[in-house]
mmCIF file of C-alpha atoms in Angstrom:
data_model
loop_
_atom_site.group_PDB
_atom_site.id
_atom_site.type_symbol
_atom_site.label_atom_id
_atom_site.label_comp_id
_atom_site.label_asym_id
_atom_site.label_seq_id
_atom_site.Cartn_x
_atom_site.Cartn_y
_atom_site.Cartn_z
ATOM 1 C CA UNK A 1 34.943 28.927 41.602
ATOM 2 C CA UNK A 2 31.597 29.278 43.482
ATOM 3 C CA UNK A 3 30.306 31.540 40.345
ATOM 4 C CA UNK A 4 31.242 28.833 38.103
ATOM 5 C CA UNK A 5 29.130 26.172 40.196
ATOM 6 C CA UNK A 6 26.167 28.439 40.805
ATOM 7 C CA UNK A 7 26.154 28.792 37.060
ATOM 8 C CA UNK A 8 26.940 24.909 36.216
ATOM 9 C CA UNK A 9 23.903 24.699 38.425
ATOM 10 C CA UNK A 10 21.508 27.240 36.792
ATOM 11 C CA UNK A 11 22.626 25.513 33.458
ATOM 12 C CA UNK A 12 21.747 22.332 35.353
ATOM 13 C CA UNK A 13 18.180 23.009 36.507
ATOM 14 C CA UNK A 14 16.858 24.812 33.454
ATOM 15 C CA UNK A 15 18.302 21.647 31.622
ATOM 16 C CA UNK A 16 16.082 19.458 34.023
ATOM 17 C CA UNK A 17 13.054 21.933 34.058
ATOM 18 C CA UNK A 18 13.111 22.014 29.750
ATOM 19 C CA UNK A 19 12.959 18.315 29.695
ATOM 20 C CA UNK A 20 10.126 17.417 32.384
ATOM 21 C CA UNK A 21 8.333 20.175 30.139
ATOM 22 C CA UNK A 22 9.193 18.171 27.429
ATOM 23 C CA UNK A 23 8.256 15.050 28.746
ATOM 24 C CA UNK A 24 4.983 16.190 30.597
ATOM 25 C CA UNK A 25 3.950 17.642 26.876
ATOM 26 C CA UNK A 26 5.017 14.138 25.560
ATOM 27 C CA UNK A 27 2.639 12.482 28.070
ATOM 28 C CA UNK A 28 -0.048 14.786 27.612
ATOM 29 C CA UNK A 29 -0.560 14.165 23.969
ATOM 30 C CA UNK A 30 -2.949 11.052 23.191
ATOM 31 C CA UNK A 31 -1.295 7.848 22.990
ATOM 32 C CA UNK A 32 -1.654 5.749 19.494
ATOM 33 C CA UNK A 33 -0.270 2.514 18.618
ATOM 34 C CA UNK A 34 0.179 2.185 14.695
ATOM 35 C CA UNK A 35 1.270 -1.792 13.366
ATOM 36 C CA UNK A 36 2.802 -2.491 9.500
ATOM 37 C CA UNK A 37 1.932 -5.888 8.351
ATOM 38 C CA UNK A 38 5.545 -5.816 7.325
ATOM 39 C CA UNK A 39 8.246 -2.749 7.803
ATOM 40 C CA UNK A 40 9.829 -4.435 4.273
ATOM 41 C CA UNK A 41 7.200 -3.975 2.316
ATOM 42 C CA UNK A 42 8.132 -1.220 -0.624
ATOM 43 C CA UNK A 43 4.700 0.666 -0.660
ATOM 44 C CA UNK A 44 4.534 0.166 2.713
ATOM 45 C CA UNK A 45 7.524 1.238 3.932
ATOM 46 C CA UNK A 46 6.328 4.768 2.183
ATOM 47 C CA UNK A 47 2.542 4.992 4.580
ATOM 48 C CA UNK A 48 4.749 4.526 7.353
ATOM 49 C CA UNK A 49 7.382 7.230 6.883
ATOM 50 C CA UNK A 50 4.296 9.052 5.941
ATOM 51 C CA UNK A 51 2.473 8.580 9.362
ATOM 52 C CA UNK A 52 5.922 8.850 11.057
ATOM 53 C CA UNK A 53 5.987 12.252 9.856
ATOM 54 C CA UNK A 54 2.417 13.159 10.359
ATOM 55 C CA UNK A 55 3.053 11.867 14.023
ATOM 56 C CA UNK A 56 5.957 14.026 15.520
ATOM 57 C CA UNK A 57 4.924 16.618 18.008
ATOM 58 C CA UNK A 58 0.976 15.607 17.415
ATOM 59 C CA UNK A 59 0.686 12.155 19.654
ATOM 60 C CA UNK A 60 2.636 9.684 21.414
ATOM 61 C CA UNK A 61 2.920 7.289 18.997
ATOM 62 C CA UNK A 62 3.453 3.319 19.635
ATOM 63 C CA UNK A 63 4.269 0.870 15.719
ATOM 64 C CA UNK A 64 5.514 -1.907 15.248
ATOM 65 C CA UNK A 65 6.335 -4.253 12.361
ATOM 66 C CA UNK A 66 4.069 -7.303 12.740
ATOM 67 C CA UNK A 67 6.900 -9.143 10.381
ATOM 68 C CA UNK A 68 3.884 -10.550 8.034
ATOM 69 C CA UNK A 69 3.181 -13.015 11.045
ATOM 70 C CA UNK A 70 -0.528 -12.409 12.194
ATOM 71 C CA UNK A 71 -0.521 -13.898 15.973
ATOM 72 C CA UNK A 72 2.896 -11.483 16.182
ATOM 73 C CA UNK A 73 0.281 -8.615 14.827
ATOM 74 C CA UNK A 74 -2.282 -9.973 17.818
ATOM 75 C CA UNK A 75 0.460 -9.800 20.298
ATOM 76 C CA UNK A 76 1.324 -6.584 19.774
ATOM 77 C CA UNK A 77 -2.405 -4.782 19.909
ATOM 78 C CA UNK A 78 -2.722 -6.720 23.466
ATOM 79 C CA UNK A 79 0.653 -4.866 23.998
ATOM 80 C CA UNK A 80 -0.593 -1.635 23.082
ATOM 81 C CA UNK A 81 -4.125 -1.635 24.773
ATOM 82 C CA UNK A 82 -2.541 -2.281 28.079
ATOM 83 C CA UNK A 83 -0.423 0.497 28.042
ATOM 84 C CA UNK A 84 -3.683 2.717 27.347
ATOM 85 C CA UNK A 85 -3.631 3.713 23.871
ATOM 86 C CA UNK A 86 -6.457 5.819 22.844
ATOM 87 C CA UNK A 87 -6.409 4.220 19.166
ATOM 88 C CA UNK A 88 -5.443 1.811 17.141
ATOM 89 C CA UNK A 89 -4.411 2.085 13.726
ATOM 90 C CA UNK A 90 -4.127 -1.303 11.596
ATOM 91 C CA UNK A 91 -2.818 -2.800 8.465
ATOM 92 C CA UNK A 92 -3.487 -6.152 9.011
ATOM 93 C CA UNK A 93 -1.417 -9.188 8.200
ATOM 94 C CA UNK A 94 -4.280 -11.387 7.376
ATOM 95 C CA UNK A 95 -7.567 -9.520 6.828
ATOM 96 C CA UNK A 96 -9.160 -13.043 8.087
ATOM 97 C CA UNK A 97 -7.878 -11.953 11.319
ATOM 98 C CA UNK A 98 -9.702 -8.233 11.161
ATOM 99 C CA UNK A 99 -12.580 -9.786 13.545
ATOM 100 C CA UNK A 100 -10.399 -10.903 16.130
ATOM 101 C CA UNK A 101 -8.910 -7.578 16.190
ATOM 102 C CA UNK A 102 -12.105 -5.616 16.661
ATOM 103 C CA UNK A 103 -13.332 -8.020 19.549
ATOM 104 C CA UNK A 104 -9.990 -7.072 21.192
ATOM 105 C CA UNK A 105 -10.775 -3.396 20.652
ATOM 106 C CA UNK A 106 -14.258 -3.491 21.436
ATOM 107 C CA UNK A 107 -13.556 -5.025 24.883
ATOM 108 C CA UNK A 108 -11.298 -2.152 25.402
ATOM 109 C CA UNK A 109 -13.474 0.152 23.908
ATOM 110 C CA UNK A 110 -10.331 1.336 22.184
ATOM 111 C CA UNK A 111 -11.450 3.052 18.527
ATOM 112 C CA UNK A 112 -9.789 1.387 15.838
ATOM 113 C CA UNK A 113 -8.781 2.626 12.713
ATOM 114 C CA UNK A 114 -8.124 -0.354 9.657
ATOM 115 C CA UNK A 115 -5.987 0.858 6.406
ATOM 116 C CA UNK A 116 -4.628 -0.707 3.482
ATOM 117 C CA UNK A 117 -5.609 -4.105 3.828
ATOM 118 C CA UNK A 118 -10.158 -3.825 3.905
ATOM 119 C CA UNK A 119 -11.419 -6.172 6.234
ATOM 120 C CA UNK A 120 -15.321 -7.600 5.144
ATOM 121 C CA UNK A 121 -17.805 -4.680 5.377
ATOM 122 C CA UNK A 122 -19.865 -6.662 7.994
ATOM 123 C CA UNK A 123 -16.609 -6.351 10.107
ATOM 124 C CA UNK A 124 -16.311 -2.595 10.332
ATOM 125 C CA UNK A 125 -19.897 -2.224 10.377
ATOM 126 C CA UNK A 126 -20.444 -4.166 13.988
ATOM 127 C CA UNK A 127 -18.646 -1.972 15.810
ATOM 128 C CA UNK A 128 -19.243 1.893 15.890
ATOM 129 C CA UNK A 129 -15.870 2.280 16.718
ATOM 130 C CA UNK A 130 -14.362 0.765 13.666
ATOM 131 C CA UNK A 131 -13.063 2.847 10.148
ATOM 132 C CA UNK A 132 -11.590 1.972 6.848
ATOM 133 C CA UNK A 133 -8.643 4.152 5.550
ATOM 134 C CA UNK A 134 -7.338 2.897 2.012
ATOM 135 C CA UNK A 135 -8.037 2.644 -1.783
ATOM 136 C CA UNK A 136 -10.903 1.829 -3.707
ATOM 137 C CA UNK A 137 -9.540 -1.761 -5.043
ATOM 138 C CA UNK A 138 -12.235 -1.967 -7.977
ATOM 139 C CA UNK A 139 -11.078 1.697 -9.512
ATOM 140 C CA UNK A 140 -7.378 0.722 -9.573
ATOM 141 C CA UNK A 141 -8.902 -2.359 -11.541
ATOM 142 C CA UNK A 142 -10.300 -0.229 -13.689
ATOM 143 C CA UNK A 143 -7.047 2.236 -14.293
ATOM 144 C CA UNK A 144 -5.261 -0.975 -14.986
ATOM 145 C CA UNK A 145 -7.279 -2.469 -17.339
ATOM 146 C CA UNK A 146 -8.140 0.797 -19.725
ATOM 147 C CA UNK A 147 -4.129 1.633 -19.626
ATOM 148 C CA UNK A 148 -4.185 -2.002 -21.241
ATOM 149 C CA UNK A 149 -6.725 -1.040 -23.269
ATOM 150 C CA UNK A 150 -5.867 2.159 -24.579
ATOM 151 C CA UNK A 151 -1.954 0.872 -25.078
ATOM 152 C CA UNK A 152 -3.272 -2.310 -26.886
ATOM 153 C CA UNK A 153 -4.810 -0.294 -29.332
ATOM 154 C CA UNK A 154 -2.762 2.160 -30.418
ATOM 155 C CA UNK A 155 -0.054 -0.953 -30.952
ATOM 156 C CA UNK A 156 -1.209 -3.319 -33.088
ATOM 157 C CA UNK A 157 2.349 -4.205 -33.848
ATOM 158 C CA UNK A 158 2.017 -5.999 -30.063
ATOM 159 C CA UNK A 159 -0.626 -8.504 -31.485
ATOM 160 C CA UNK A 160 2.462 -11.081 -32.547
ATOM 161 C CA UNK A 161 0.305 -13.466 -33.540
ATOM 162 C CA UNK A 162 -2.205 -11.021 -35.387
ATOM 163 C CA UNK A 163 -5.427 -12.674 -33.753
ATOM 164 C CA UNK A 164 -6.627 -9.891 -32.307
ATOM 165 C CA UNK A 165 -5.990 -11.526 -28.690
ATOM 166 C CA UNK A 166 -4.029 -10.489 -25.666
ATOM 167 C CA UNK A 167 -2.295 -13.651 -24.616
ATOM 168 C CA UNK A 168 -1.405 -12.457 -21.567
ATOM 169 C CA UNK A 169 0.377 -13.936 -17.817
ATOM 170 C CA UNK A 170 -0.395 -12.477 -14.332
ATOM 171 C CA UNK A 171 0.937 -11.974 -11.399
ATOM 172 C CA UNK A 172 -1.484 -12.070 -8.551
ATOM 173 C CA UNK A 173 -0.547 -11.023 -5.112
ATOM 174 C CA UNK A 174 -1.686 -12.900 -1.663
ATOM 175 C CA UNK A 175 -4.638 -15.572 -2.367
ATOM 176 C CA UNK A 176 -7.443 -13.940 -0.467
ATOM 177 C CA UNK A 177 -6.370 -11.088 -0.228
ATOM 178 C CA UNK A 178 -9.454 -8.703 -1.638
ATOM 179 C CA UNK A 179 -7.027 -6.715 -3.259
ATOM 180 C CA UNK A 180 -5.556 -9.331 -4.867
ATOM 181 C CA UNK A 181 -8.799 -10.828 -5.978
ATOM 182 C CA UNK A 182 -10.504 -7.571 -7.538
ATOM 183 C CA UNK A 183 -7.028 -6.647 -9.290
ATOM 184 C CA UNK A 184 -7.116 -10.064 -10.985
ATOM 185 C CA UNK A 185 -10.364 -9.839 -12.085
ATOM 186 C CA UNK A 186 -11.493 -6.550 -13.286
ATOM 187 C CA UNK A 187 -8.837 -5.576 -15.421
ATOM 188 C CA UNK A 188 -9.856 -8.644 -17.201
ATOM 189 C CA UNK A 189 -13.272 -7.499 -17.414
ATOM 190 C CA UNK A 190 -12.675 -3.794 -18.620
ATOM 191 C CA UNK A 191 -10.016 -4.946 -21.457
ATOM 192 C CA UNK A 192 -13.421 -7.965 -23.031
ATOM 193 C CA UNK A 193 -15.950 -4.557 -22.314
ATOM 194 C CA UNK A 194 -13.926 -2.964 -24.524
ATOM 195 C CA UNK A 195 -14.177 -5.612 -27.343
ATOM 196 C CA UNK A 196 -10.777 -7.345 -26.380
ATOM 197 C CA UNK A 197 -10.060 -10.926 -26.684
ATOM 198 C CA UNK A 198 -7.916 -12.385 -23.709
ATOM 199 C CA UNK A 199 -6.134 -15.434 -23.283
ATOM 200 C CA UNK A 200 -4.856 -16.347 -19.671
ATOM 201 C CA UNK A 201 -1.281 -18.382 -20.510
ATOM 202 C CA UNK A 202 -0.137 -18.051 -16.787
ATOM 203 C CA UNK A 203 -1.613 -17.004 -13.502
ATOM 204 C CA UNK A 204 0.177 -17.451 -10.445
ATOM 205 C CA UNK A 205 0.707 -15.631 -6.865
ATOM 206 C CA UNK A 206 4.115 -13.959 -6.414
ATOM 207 C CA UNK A 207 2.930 -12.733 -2.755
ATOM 208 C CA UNK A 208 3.335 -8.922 -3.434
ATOM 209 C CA UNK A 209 6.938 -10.164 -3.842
ATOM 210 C CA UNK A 210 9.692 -8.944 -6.549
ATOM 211 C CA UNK A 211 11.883 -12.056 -6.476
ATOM 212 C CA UNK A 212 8.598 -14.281 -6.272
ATOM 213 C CA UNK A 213 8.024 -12.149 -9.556
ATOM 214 C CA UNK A 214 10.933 -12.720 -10.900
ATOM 215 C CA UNK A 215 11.297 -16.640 -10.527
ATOM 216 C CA UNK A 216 7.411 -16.600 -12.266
ATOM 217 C CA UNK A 217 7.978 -14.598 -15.098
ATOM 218 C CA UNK A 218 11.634 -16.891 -16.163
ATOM 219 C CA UNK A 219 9.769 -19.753 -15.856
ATOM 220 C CA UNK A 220 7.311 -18.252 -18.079
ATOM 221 C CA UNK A 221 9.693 -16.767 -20.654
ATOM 222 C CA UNK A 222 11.294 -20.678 -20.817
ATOM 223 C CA UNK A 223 7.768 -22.333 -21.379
ATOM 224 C CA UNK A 224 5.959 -19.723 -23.157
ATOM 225 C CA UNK A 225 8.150 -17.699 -24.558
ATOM 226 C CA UNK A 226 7.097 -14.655 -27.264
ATOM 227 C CA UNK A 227 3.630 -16.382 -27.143
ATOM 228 C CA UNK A 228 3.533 -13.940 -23.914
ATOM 229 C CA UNK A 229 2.057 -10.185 -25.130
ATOM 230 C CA UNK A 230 1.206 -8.535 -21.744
ATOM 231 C CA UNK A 231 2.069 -9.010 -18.508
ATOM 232 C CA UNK A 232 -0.254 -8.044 -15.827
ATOM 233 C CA UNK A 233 0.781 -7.660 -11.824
ATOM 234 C CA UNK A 234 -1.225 -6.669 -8.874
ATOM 235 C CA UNK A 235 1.598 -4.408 -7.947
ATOM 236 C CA UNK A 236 4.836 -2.786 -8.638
ATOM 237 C CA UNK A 237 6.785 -5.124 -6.189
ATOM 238 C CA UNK A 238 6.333 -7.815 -8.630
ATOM 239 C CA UNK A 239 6.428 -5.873 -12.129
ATOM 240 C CA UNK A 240 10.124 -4.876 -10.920
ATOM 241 C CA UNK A 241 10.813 -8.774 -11.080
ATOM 242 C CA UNK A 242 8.716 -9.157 -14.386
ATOM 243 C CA UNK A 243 11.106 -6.798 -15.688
ATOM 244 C CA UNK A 244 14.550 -7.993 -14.579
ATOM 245 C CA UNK A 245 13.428 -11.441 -15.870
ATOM 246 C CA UNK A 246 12.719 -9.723 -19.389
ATOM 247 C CA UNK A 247 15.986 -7.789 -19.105
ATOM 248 C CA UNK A 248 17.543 -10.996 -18.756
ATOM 249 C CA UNK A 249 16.125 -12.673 -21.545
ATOM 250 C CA UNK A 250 17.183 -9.493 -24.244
ATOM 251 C CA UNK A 251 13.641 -7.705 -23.866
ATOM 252 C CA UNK A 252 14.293 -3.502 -24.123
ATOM 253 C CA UNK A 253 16.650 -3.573 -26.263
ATOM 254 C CA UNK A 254 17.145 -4.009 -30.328
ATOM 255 C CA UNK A 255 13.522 -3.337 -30.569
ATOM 256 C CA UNK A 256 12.441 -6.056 -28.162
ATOM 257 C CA UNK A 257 9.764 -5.095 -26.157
ATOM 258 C CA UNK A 258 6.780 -6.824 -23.406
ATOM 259 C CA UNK A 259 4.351 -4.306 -21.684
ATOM 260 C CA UNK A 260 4.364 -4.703 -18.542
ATOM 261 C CA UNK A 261 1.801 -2.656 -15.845
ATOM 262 C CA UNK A 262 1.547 -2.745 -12.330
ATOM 263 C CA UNK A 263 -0.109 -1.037 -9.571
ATOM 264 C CA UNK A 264 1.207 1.854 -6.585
ATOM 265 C CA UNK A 265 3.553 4.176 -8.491
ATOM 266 C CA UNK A 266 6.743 2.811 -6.249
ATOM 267 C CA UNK A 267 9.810 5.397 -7.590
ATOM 268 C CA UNK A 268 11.512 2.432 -9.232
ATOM 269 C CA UNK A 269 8.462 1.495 -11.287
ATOM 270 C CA UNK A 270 8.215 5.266 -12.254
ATOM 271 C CA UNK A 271 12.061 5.236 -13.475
ATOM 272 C CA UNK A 272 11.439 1.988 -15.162
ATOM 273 C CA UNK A 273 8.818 3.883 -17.050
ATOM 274 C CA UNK A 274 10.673 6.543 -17.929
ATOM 275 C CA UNK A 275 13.398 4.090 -19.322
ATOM 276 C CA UNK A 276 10.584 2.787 -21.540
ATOM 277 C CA UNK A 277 11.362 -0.148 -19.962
ATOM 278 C CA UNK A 278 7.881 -1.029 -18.286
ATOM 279 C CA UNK A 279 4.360 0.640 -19.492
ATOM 280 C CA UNK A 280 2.623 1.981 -16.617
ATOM 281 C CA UNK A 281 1.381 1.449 -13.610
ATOM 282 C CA UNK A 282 -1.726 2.773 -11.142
ATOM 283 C CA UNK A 283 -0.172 5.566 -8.472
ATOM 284 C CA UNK A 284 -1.539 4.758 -4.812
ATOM 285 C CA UNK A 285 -0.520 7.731 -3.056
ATOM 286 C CA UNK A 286 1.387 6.443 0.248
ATOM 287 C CA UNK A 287 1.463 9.782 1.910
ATOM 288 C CA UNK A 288 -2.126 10.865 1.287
ATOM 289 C CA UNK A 289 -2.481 7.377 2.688
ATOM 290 C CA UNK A 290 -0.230 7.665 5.964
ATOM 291 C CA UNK A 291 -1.771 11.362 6.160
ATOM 292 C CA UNK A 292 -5.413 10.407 6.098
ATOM 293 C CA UNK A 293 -4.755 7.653 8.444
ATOM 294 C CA UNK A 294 -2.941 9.228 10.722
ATOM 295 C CA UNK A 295 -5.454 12.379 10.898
ATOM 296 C CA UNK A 296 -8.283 9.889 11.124
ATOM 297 C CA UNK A 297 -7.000 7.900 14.561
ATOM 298 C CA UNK A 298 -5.738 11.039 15.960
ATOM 299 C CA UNK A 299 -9.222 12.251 15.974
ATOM 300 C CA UNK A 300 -10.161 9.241 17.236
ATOM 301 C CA UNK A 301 -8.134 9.439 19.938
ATOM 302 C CA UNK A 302 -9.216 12.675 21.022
ATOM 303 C CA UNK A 303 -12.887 11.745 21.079
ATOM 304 C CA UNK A 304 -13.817 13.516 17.908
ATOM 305 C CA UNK A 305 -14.956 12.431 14.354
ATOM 306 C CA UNK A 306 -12.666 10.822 12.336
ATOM 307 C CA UNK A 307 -13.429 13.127 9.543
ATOM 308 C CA UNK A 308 -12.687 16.179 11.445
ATOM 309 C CA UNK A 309 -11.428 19.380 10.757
ATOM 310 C CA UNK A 310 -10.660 17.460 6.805
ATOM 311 C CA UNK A 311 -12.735 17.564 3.679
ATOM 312 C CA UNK A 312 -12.630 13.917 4.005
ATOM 313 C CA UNK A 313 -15.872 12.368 2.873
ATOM 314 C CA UNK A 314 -17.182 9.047 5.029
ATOM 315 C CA UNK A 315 -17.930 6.503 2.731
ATOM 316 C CA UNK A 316 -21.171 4.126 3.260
ATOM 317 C CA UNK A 317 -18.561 1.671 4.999
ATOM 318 C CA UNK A 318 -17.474 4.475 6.811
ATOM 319 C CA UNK A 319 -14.418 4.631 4.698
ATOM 320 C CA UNK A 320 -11.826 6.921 3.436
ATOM 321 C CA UNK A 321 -10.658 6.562 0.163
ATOM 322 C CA UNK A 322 -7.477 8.038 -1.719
ATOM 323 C CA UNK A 323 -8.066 8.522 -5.478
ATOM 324 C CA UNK A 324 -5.465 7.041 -8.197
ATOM 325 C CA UNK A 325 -4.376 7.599 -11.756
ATOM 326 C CA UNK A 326 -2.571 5.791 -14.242
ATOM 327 C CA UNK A 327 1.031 6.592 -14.764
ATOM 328 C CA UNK A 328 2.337 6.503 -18.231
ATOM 329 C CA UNK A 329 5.796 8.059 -19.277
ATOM 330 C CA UNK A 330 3.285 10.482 -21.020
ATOM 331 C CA UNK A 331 1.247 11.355 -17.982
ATOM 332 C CA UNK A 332 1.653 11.696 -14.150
ATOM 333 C CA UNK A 333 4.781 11.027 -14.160
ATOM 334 C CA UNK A 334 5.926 13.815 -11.821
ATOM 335 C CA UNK A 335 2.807 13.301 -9.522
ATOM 336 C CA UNK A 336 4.201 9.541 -9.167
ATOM 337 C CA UNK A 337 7.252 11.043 -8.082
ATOM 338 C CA UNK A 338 6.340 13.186 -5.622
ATOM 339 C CA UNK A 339 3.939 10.896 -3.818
ATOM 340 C CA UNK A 340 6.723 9.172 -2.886
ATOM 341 C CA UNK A 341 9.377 11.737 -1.349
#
């Protein structure tokens, strides 16, 4: 009996003496506090699993979902600069609200790391503390609007009116949103450089949103009907709805077909595209994005460069940008795919 409790209390004390270990290695690695402008988001659900991941065993890491509500977003920076963070990492609800943010971090002298959502250059410049981790919104612009382009062309049987026209509807995401703005705009711009005739029947926000989408593109179908040739969206989210509207109304099958293109590569985009069912879409690569964040405030945190130890290269708004390609079910395909496991 006394063996058996000197060994119940070996057992016991090496327990205890593992787990202040533990704990003391828990506490010694820099705190970070990480907040989603919404957990429900589908891309971004994907940057946080990927700085989830990136975070184990590296820092003590603090997120949140801000719930798409900016003074909940506000709250919960306060939150994490008085328990001593050493960085912040933000996607910001409202990128109105990026100023606010830094003026909070510069008082704390807390470095602060922006992704996803680009606050004005003027913003990130003021403080020295301040970085941009996220995509280059003009070049996804770009992708989109020579996949149009190239598509267009090599199916003239699209034209249904034969005038040589894309009459086309759009889904725009958040008004204001820069994003939103330069995805709207430049597509537009590369498909008439490249001797293209557009005609806007229908532009509308669907807030990112796939049932937003959805609603949009059956009130479309009901007022325009096949006068509609393309179908543009700012992102996946809402070329999912595009799509189960148009399944809906007999589109993908008996020969019926609308191209439809989106932006981020999301895996049900990438199946729809295999299906034939939508055209393509522009990959933004979550975990190169949740990586490269998360690398960048950890540095950060530690005092160093936020390009340390990477091959990143610091743009003249001291950004970081992740590259994209256009997804067809002819190309990239299984690049889509992966970005998102």
């Amino acid at each position: 009996m006394k063996k058996a409790l000197i060994c119940i209390g070996l057992v016991f004390v090496c327990s205890f003496t593992l787990f202040a270990k533990s704990r003391k290695v828990k506490e010694s690695l820099p705190r970070i506090g990480v907040t989603i402008y919404k957990y429900d988001d589908n891309y971004m659900s994907f940057v946080r699993k990927a700085i989830e991941n990136s975070a184990s065993g590296n820092v003590n890491l603090l997120i949140a979902d801000s719930m798409n509500d900016q003074s909940k977003q506000n709250d919960q920076i306060d939150t994490y600069i008085n328990k001593g963070v050493k960085a912040l990492a933000v996607n910001l609800v409202d990128p109105a609200a990026a100023e606010t943010i830094v003026e909070k971090a510069r008082k704390a002298d807390i470095p602060i790391i922006f992704f996803n959502k680009e606050p004005a250059k003027s913003i990130i410049m003021s403080y020295s503390k301040c970085w941009y981790s996220g995509i280059s919104s003009e070049e996804f612009g770009v992708l989109q609007g020579k996949l149009v382009v190239d598509s267009w062309k090599k199916h003239p049987e699209w034209d249904k009116n034969h005038d040589g026209i894309i009459q086309y509807v759009l889904l725009k995401g958040e008004p204001g949103h820069p994003d939103a703005e330069i995805r709207s705009t430049i597509p537009l711009k590369v498909i008439k450089e490249a001797g293209i005739g557009v005609e806007e029947l229908e532009l509308q926000t669907g807030m990112w949103d796939a049932a937003k989408g959805k609603d949009l593109m059956e009130t479309w179908l009901a007022k325009h009907g096949d006068k509609i040739e393309f179908v543009l969206c700012n992102n996946d989210a809402m070329a999912l709805g595009a799509v189960e509207a148009l399944k809906a109304a007999g589109y993908f099958t008996g020969g019926k077909y609308m191209p439809v293109v989106g932006v981020d590569g999301l895996p049900e985009a990438v199946e729809l595209i295999r299906k034939g069912q939508m055209l393509g879409t522009v990959l933004n690569d979550p975990k190169a994005l949740g990586t490269n964040t998360f690398i960048m405030t950890r540095n950060v945190a530690l005092g160093k460069d936020p390009c340390a130890g990477t091959d990143f290269k610091l743009g003249s708004v001291k950004d970081v940008r992740v590259s994209c390609e256009i997804v067809t079910k002819d190309q990239n395909l299984d690049a889509a795919t992966a970005a998102f496991k």
